[in-house]
PDB file of C-alpha atoms in Angstrom:
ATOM      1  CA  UNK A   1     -13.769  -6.921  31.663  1.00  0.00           C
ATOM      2  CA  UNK A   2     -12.648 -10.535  31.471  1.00  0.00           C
ATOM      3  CA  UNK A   3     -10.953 -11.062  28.350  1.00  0.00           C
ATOM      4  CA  UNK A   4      -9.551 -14.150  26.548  1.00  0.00           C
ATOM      5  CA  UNK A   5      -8.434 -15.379  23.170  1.00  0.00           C
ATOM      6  CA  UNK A   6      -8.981 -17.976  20.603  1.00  0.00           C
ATOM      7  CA  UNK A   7      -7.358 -19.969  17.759  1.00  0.00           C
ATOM      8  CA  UNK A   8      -9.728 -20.198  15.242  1.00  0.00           C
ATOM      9  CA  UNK A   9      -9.670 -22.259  11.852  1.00  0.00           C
ATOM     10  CA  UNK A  10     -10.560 -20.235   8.882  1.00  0.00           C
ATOM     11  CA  UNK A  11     -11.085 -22.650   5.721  1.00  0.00           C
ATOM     12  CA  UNK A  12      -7.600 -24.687   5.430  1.00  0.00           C
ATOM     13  CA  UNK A  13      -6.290 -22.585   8.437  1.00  0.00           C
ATOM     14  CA  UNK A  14      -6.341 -21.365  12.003  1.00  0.00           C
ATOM     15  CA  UNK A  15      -7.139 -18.285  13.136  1.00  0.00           C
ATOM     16  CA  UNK A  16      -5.559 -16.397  16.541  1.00  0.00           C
ATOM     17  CA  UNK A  17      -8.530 -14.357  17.666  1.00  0.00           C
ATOM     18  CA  UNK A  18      -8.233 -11.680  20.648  1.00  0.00           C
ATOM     19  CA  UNK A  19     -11.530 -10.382  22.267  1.00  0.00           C
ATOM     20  CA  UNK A  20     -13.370  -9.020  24.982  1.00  0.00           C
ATOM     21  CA  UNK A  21     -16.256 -10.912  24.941  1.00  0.00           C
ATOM     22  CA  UNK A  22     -17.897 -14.309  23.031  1.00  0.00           C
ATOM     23  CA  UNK A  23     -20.484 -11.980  21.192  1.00  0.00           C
ATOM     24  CA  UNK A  24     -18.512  -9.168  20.138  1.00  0.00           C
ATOM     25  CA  UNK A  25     -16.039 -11.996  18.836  1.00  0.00           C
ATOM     26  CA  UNK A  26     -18.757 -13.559  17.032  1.00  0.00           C
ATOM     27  CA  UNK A  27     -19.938  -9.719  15.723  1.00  0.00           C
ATOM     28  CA  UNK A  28     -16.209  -9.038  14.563  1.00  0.00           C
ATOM     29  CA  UNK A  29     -15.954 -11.891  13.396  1.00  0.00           C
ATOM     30  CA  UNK A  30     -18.907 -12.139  11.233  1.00  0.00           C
ATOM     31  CA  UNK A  31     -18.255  -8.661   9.767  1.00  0.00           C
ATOM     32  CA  UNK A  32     -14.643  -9.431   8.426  1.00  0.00           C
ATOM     33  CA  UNK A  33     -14.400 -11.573   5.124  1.00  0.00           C
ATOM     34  CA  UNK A  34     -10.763 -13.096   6.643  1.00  0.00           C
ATOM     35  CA  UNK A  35     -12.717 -14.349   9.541  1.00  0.00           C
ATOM     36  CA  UNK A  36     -16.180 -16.212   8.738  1.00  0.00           C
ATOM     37  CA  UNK A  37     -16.787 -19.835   8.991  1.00  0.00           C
ATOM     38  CA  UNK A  38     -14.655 -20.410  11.992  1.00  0.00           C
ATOM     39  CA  UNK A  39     -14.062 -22.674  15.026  1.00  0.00           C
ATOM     40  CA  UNK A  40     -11.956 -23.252  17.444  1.00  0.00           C
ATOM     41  CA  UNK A  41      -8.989 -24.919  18.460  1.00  0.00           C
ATOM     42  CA  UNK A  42      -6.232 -25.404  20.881  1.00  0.00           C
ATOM     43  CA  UNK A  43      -3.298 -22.494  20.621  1.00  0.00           C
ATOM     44  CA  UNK A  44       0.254 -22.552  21.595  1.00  0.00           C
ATOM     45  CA  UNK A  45       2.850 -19.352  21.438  1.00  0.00           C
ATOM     46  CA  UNK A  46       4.375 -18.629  18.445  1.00  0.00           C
ATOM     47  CA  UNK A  47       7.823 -17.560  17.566  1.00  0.00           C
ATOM     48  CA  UNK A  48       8.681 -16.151  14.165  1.00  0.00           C
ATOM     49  CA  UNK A  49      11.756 -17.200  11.709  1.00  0.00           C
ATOM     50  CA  UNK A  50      12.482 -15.956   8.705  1.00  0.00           C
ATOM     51  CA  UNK A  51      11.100 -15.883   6.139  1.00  0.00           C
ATOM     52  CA  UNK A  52       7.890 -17.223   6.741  1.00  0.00           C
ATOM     53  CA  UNK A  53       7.099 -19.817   9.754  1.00  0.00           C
ATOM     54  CA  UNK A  54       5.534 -18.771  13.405  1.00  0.00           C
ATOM     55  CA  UNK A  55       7.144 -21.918  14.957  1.00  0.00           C
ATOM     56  CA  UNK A  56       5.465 -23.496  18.060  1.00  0.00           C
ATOM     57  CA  UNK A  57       6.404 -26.774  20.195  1.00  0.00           C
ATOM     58  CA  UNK A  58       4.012 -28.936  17.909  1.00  0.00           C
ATOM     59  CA  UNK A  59       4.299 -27.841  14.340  1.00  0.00           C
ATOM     60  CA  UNK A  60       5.143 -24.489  12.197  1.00  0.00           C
ATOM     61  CA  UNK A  61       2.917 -21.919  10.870  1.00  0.00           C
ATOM     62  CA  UNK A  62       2.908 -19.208   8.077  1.00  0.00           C
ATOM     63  CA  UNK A  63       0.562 -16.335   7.775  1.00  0.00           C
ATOM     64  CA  UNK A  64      -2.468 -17.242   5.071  1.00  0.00           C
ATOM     65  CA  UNK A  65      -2.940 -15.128   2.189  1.00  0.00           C
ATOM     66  CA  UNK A  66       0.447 -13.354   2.007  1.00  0.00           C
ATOM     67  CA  UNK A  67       3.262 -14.774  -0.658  1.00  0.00           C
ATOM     68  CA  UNK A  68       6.575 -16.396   1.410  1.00  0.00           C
ATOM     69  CA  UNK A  69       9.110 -14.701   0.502  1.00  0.00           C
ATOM     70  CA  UNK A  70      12.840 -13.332   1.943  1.00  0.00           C
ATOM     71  CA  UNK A  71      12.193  -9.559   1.789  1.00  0.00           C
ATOM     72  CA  UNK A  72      15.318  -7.184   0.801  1.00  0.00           C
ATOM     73  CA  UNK A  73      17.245  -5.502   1.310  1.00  0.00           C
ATOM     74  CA  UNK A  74      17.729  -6.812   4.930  1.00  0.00           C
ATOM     75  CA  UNK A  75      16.425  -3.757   6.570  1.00  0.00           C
ATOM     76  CA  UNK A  76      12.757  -4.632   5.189  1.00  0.00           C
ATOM     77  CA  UNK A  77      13.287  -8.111   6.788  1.00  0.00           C
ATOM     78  CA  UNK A  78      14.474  -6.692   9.888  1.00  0.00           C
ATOM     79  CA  UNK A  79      11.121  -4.593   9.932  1.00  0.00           C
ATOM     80  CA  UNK A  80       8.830  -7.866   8.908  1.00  0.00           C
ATOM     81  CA  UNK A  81      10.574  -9.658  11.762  1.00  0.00           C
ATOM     82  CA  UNK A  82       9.945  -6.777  14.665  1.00  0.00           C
ATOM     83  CA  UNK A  83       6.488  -5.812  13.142  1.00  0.00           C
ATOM     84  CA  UNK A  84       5.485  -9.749  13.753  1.00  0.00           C
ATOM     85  CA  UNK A  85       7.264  -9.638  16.674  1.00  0.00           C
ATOM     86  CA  UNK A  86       5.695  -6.675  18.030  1.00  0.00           C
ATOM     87  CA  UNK A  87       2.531  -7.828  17.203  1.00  0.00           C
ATOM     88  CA  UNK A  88       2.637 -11.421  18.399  1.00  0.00           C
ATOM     89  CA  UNK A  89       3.833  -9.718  21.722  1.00  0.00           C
ATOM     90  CA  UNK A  90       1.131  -7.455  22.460  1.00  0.00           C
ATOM     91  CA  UNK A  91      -0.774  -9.195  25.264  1.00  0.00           C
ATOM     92  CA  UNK A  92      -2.816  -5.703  26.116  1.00  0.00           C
ATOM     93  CA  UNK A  93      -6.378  -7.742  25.274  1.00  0.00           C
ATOM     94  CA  UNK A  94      -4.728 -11.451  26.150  1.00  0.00           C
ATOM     95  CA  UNK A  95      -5.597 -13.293  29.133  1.00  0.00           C
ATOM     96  CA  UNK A  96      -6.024 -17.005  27.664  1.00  0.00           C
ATOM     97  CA  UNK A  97      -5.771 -18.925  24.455  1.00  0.00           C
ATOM     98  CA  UNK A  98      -7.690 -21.767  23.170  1.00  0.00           C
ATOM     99  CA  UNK A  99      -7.393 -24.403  19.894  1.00  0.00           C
ATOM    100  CA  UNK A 100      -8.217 -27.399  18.047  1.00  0.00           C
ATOM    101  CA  UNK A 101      -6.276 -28.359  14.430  1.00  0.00           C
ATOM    102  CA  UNK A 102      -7.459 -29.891  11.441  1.00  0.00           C
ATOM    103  CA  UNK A 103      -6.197 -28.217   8.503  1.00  0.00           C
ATOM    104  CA  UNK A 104      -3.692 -29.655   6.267  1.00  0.00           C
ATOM    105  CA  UNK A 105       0.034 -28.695   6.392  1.00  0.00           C
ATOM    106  CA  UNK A 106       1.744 -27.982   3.652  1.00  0.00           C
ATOM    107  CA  UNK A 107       4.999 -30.110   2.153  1.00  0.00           C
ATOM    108  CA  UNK A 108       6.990 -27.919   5.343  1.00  0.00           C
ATOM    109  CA  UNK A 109       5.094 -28.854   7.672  1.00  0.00           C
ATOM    110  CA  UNK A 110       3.541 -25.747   7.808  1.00  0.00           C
ATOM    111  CA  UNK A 111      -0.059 -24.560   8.589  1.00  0.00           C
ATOM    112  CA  UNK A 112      -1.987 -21.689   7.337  1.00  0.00           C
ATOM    113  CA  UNK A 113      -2.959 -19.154   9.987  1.00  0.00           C
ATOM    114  CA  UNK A 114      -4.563 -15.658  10.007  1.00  0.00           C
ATOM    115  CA  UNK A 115      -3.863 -14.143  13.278  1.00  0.00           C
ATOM    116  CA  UNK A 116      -5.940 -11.022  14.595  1.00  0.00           C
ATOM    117  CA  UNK A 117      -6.525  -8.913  17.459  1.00  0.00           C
ATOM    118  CA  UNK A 118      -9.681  -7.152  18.580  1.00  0.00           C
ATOM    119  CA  UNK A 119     -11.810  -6.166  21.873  1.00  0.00           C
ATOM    120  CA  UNK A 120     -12.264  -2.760  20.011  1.00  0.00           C
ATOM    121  CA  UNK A 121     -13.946  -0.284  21.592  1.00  0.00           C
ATOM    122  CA  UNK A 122     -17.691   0.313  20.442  1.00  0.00           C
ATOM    123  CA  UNK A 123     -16.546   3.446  18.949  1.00  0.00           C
ATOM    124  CA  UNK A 124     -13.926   2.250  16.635  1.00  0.00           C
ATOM    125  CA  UNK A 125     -14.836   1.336  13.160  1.00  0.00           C
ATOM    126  CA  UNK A 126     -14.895  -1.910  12.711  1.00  0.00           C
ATOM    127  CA  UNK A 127     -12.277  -1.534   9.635  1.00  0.00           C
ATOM    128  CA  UNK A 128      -9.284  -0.940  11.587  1.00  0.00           C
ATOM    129  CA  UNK A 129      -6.414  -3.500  11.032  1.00  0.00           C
ATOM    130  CA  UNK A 130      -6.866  -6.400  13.413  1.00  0.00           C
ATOM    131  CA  UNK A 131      -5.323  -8.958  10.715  1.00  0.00           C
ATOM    132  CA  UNK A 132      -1.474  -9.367  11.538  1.00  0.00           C
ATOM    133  CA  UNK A 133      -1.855  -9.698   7.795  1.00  0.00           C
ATOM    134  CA  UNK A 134      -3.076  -6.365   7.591  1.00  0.00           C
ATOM    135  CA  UNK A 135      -0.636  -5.012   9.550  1.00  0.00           C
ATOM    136  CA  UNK A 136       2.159  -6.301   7.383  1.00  0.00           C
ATOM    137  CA  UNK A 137       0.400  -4.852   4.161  1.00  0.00           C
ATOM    138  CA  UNK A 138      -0.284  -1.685   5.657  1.00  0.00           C
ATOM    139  CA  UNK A 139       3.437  -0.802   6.264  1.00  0.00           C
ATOM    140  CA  UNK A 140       4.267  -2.488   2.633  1.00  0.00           C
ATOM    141  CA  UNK A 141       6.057  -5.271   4.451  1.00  0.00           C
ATOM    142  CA  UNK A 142       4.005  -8.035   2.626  1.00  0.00           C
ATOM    143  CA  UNK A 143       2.202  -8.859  -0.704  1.00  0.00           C
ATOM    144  CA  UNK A 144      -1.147 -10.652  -1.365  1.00  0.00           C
ATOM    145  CA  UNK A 145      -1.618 -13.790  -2.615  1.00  0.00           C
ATOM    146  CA  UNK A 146      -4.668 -13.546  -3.629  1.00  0.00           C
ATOM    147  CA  UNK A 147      -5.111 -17.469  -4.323  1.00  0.00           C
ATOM    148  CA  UNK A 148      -4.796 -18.845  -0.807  1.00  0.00           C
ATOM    149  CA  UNK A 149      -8.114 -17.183   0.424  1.00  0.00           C
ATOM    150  CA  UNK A 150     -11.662 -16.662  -0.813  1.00  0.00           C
ATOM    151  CA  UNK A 151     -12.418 -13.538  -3.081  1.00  0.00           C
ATOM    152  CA  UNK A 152     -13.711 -11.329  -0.437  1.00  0.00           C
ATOM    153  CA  UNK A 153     -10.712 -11.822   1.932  1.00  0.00           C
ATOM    154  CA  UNK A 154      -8.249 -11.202  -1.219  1.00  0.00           C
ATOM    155  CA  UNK A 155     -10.382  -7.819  -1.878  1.00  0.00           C
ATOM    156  CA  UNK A 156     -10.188  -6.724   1.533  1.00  0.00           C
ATOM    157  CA  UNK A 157      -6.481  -7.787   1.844  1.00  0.00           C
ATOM    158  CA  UNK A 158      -5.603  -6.281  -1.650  1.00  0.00           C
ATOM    159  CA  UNK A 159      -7.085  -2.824  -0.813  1.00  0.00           C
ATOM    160  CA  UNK A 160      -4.913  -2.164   2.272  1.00  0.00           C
ATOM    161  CA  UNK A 161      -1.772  -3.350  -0.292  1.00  0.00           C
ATOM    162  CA  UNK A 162      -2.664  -1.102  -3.089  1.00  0.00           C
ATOM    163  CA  UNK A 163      -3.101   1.937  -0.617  1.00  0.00           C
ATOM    164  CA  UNK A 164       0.814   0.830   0.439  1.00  0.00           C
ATOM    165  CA  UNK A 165       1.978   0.776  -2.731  1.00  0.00           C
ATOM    166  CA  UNK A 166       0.201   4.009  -3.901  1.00  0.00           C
ATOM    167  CA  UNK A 167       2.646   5.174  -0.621  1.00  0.00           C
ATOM    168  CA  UNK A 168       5.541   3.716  -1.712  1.00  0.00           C
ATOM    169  CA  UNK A 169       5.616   2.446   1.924  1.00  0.00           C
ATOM    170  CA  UNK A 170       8.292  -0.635   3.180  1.00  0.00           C
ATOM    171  CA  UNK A 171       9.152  -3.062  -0.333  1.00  0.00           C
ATOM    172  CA  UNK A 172       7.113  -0.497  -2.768  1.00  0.00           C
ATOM    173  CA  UNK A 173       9.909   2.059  -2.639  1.00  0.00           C
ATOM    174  CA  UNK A 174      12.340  -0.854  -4.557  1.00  0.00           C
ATOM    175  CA  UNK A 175      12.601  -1.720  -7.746  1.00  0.00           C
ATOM    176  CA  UNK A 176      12.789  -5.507  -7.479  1.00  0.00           C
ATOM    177  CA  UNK A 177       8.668  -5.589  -6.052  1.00  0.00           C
ATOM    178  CA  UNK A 178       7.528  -2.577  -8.348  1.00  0.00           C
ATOM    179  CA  UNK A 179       5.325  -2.982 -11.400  1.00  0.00           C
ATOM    180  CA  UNK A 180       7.517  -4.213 -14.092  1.00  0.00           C
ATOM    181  CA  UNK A 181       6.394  -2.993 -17.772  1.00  0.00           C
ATOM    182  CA  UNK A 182       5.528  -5.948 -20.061  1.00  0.00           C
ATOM    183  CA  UNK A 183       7.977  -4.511 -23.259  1.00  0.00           C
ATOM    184  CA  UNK A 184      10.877  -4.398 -20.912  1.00  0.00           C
ATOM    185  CA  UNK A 185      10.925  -7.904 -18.752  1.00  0.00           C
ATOM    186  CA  UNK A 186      14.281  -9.524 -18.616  1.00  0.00           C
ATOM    187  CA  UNK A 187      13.072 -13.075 -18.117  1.00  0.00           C
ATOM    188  CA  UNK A 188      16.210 -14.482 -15.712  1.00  0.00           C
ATOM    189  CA  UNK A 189      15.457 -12.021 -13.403  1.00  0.00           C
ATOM    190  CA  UNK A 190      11.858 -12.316 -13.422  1.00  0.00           C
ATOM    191  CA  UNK A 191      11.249 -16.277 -13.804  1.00  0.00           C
ATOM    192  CA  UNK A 192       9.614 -18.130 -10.783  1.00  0.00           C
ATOM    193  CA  UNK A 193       9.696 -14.674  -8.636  1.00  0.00           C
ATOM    194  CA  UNK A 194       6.193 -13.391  -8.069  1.00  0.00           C
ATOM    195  CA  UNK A 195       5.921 -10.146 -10.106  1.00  0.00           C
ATOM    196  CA  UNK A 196       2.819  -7.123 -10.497  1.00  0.00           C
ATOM    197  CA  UNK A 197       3.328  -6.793 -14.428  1.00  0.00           C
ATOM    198  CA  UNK A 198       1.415  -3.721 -16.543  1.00  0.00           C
ATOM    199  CA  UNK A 199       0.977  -3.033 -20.334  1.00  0.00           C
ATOM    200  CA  UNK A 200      -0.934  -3.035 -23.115  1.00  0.00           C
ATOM    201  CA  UNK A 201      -3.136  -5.794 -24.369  1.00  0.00           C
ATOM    202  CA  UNK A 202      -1.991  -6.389 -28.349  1.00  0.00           C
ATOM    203  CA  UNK A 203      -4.188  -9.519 -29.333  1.00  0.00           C
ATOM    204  CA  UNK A 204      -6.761 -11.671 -27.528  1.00  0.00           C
ATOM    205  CA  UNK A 205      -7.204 -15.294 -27.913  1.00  0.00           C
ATOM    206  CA  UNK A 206     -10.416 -16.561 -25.916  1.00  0.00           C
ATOM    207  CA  UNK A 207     -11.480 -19.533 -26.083  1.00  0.00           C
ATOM    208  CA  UNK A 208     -14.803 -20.753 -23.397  1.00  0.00           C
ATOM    209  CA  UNK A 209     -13.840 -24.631 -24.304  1.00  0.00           C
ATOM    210  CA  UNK A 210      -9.731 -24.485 -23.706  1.00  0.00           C
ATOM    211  CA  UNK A 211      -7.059 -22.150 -22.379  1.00  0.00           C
ATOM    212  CA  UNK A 212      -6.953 -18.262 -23.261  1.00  0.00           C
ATOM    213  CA  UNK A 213      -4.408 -16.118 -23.389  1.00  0.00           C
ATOM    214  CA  UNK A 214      -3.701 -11.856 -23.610  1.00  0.00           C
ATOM    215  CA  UNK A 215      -0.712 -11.309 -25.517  1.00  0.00           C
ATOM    216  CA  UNK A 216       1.422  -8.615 -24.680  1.00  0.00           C
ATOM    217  CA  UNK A 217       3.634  -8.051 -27.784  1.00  0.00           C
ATOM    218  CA  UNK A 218       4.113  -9.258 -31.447  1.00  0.00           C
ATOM    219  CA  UNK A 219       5.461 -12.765 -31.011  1.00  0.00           C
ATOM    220  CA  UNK A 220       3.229 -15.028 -28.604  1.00  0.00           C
ATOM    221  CA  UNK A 221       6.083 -17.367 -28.334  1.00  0.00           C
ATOM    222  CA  UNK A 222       8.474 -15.050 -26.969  1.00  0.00           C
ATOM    223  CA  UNK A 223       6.922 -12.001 -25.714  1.00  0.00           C
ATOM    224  CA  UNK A 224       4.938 -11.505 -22.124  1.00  0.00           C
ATOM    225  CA  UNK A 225       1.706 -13.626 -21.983  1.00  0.00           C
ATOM    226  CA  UNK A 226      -1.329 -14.044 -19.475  1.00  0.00           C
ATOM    227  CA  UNK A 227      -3.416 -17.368 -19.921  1.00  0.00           C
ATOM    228  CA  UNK A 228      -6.833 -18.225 -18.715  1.00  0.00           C
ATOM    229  CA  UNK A 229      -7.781 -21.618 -17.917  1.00  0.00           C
ATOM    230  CA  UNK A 230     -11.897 -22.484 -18.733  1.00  0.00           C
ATOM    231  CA  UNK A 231     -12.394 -22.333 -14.923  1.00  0.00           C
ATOM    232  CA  UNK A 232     -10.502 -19.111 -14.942  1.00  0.00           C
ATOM    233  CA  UNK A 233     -12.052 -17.738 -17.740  1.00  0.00           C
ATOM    234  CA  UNK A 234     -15.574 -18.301 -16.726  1.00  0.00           C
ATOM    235  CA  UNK A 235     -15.200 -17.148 -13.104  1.00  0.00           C
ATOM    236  CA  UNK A 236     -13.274 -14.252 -14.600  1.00  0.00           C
ATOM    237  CA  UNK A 237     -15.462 -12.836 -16.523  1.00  0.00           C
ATOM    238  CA  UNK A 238     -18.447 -13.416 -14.558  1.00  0.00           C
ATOM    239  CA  UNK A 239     -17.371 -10.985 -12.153  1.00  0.00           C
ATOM    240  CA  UNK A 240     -16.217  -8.544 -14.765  1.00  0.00           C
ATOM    241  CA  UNK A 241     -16.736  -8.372 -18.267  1.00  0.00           C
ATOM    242  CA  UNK A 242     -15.875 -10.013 -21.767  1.00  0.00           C
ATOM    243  CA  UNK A 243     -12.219 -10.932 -22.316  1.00  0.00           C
ATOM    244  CA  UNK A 244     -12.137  -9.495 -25.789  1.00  0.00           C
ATOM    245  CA  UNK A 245     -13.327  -6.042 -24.057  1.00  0.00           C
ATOM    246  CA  UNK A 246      -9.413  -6.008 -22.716  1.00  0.00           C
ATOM    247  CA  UNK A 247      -8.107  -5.428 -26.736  1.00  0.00           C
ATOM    248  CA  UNK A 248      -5.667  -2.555 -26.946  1.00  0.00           C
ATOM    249  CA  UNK A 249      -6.662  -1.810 -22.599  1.00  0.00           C
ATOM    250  CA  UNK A 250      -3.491  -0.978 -20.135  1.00  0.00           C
ATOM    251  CA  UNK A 251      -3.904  -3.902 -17.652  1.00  0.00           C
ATOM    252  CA  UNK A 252      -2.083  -5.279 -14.840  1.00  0.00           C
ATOM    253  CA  UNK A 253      -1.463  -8.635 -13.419  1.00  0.00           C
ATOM    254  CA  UNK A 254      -0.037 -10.330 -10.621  1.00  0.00           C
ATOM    255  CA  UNK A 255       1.176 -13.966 -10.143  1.00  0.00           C
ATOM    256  CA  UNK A 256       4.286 -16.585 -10.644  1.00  0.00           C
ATOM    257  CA  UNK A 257       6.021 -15.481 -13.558  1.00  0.00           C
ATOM    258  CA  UNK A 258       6.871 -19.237 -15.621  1.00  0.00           C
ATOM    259  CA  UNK A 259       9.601 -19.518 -18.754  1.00  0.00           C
ATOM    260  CA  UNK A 260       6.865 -20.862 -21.295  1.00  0.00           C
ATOM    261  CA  UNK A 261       9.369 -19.188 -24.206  1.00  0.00           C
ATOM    262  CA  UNK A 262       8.814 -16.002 -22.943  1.00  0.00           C
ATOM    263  CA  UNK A 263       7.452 -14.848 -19.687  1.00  0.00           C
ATOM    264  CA  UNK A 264       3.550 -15.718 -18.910  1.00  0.00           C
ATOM    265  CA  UNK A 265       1.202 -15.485 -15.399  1.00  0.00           C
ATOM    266  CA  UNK A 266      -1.394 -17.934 -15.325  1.00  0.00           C
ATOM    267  CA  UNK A 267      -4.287 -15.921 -13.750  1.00  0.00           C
ATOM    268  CA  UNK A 268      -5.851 -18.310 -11.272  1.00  0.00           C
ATOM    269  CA  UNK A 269      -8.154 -16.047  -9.517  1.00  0.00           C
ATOM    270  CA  UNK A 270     -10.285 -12.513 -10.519  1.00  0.00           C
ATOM    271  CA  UNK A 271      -8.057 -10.684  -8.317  1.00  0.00           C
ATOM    272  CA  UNK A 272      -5.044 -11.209 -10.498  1.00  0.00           C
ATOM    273  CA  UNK A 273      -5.998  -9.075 -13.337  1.00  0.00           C
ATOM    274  CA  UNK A 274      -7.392  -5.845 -13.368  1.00  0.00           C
ATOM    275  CA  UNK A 275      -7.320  -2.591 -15.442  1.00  0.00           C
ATOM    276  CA  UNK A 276      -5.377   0.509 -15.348  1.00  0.00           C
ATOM    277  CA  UNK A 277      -8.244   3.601 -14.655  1.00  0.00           C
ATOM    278  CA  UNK A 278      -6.376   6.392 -16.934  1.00  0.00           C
ATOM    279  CA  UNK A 279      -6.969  10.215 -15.544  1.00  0.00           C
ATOM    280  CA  UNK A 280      -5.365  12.520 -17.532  1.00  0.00           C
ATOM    281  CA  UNK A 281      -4.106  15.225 -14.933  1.00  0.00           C
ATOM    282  CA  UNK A 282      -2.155  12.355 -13.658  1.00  0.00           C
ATOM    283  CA  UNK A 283      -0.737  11.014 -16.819  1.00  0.00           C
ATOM    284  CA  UNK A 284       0.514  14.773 -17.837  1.00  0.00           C
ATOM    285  CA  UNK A 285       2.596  14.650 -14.100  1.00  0.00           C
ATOM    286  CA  UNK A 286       4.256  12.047 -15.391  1.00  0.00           C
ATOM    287  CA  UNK A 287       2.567   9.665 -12.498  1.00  0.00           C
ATOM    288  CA  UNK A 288       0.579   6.893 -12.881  1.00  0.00           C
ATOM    289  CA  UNK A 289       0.096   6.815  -8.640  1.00  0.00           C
ATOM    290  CA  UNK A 290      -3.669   6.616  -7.967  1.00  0.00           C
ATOM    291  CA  UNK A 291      -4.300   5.491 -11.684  1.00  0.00           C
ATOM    292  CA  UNK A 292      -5.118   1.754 -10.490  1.00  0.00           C
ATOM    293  CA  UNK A 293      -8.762   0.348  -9.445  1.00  0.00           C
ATOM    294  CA  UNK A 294     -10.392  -3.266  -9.545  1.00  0.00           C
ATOM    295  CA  UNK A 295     -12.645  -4.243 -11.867  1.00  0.00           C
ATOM    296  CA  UNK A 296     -13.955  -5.711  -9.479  1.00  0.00           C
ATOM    297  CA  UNK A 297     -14.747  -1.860  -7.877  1.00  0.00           C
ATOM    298  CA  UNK A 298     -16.481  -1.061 -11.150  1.00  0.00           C
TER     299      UNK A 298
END
């Protein structure tokens, strides 16, 4: 079978799509939340530099809806590197590649791309990682960012990491990416790093009109805090439930850690916060593996 591939733009970015044929492109394509609403433009080969651009002859790239970051130690950026590389290589289902651009680049000069594979067989479920994003989470060699891309690509994305990280696989076996608890945060060597954070919810402040915030400890002004913008709030709790429901609940959230006195996330999307599911034969092994699901799941 003739096969070719395409660039596609996804939203703000492109999208390297690999297929056996126009309609089971479009069928793929249409089934995966990553890859709807796209189109097509012109593609050029990519080469990847550390620690985040796929460089081609007209511009740089970076991989949409994962965080840049430098991973370490180096051997987990010496496995991002030949996973990419390995990836970007494969021409098993690549005869030709096609592209326009529009989207914006960032202040790097950098656009946002999601690059995939397919030409599955019929018989393969059409779950199987064909995101190079997915790829990356699946051997814990990435994190989400759950902002960059709409909510049903950030599920999607977010599953395959928390299975990782329920592995311990690639960066979830070191300290520096693990969950930090919220009683225990030293702030210089958490501020302006992106950081999972977990504990207990002490007070609630909501407010529908202004910022909210989940306090974390006795003293707002020093202890960890999440805040809520209006937007936030209302598209938070829309999908989920009331804020004041989270009083006294084990939560976790993800996002830039800022020095507002003490630490605080702003939580800019659903995704960001969600709520420890307790099971008690796995609190008595002295694990809390498995104990996390979505609200959003609920």
């Amino acid at each position: 079978m003739y096969k070719r591939s395409v660039l596609r733009v996804f939203g703000a970015g492109l999208t390297l799509w690999i297929y056996g044929s126009a309609a089971q492109a479009d069928t793929t394509r249409a089934l995966h939340p990553c890859m709807q609403n796209t189109s097509t433009i012109p593609y050029q080969a990519l080469t990847y530099t550390s620690p985040a651009n796929l460089d081609a002859p007209d511009g740089s790239f970076k991989l949409d809806g994962l965080i840049v970051e430098r991973l370490t130690p180096p051997p987990l950026a010496k496995a991002k590197k030949q996973r990419i590389e390995t990836f970007l290589s494969d021409q098993t289902t690549t005869s030709e590649m096609v592209a326009t651009k529009i989207a914006k680049r960032d202040r790097y000069g950098r656009q946002s791309i999601f690059i995939a594979k397919s030409g599955i067989p019929e018989n393969q479920d059409e779950s199987q990682t064909t995101l190079l994003q997915e790829a990356l989470l699946n051997d814990g060699l990435a994190r989400v960012d759950p902002q960059s891309v709409s909510a049903a690509c950030a599920d999607r994305l977010l599953a395959i990491e928390n299975q990782a990280r329920d592995a311990e696989k690639g960066i979830w076996r070191i300290p520096r990416y693990q969950a930090k608890d919220a009683t225990k945060l030293d702030l210089s060597n958490i501020v302006s790093r992106y950081q999972i954070i977990h504990g207990t919810v002490k007070s609630i402040s909501r407010n529908k009109d202004r910022t909210s915030y989940l306090n974390f400890g006795r003293n707002w002004q020093s202890d960890f805090t999440v805040s809520l913008s209006k937007k936030s709030l209302a598209t938070w709790e829309e999908k989920n439930k009331s804020l004041d429901e989270l009083s006294q609940a084990h939560i976790y959230v993800r996002g830039w850690v800022e020095d507002r006195g003490g630490p605080l996330i702003r939580v800019l999307r659903p995704q960001q916060l969600w709520v420890k599911q307790i099971e008690t034969d796995a609190l008595q092994a002295g694990t809390d593996r498995n104990l996390l699901r979505h609200i959003d799941d609920k």
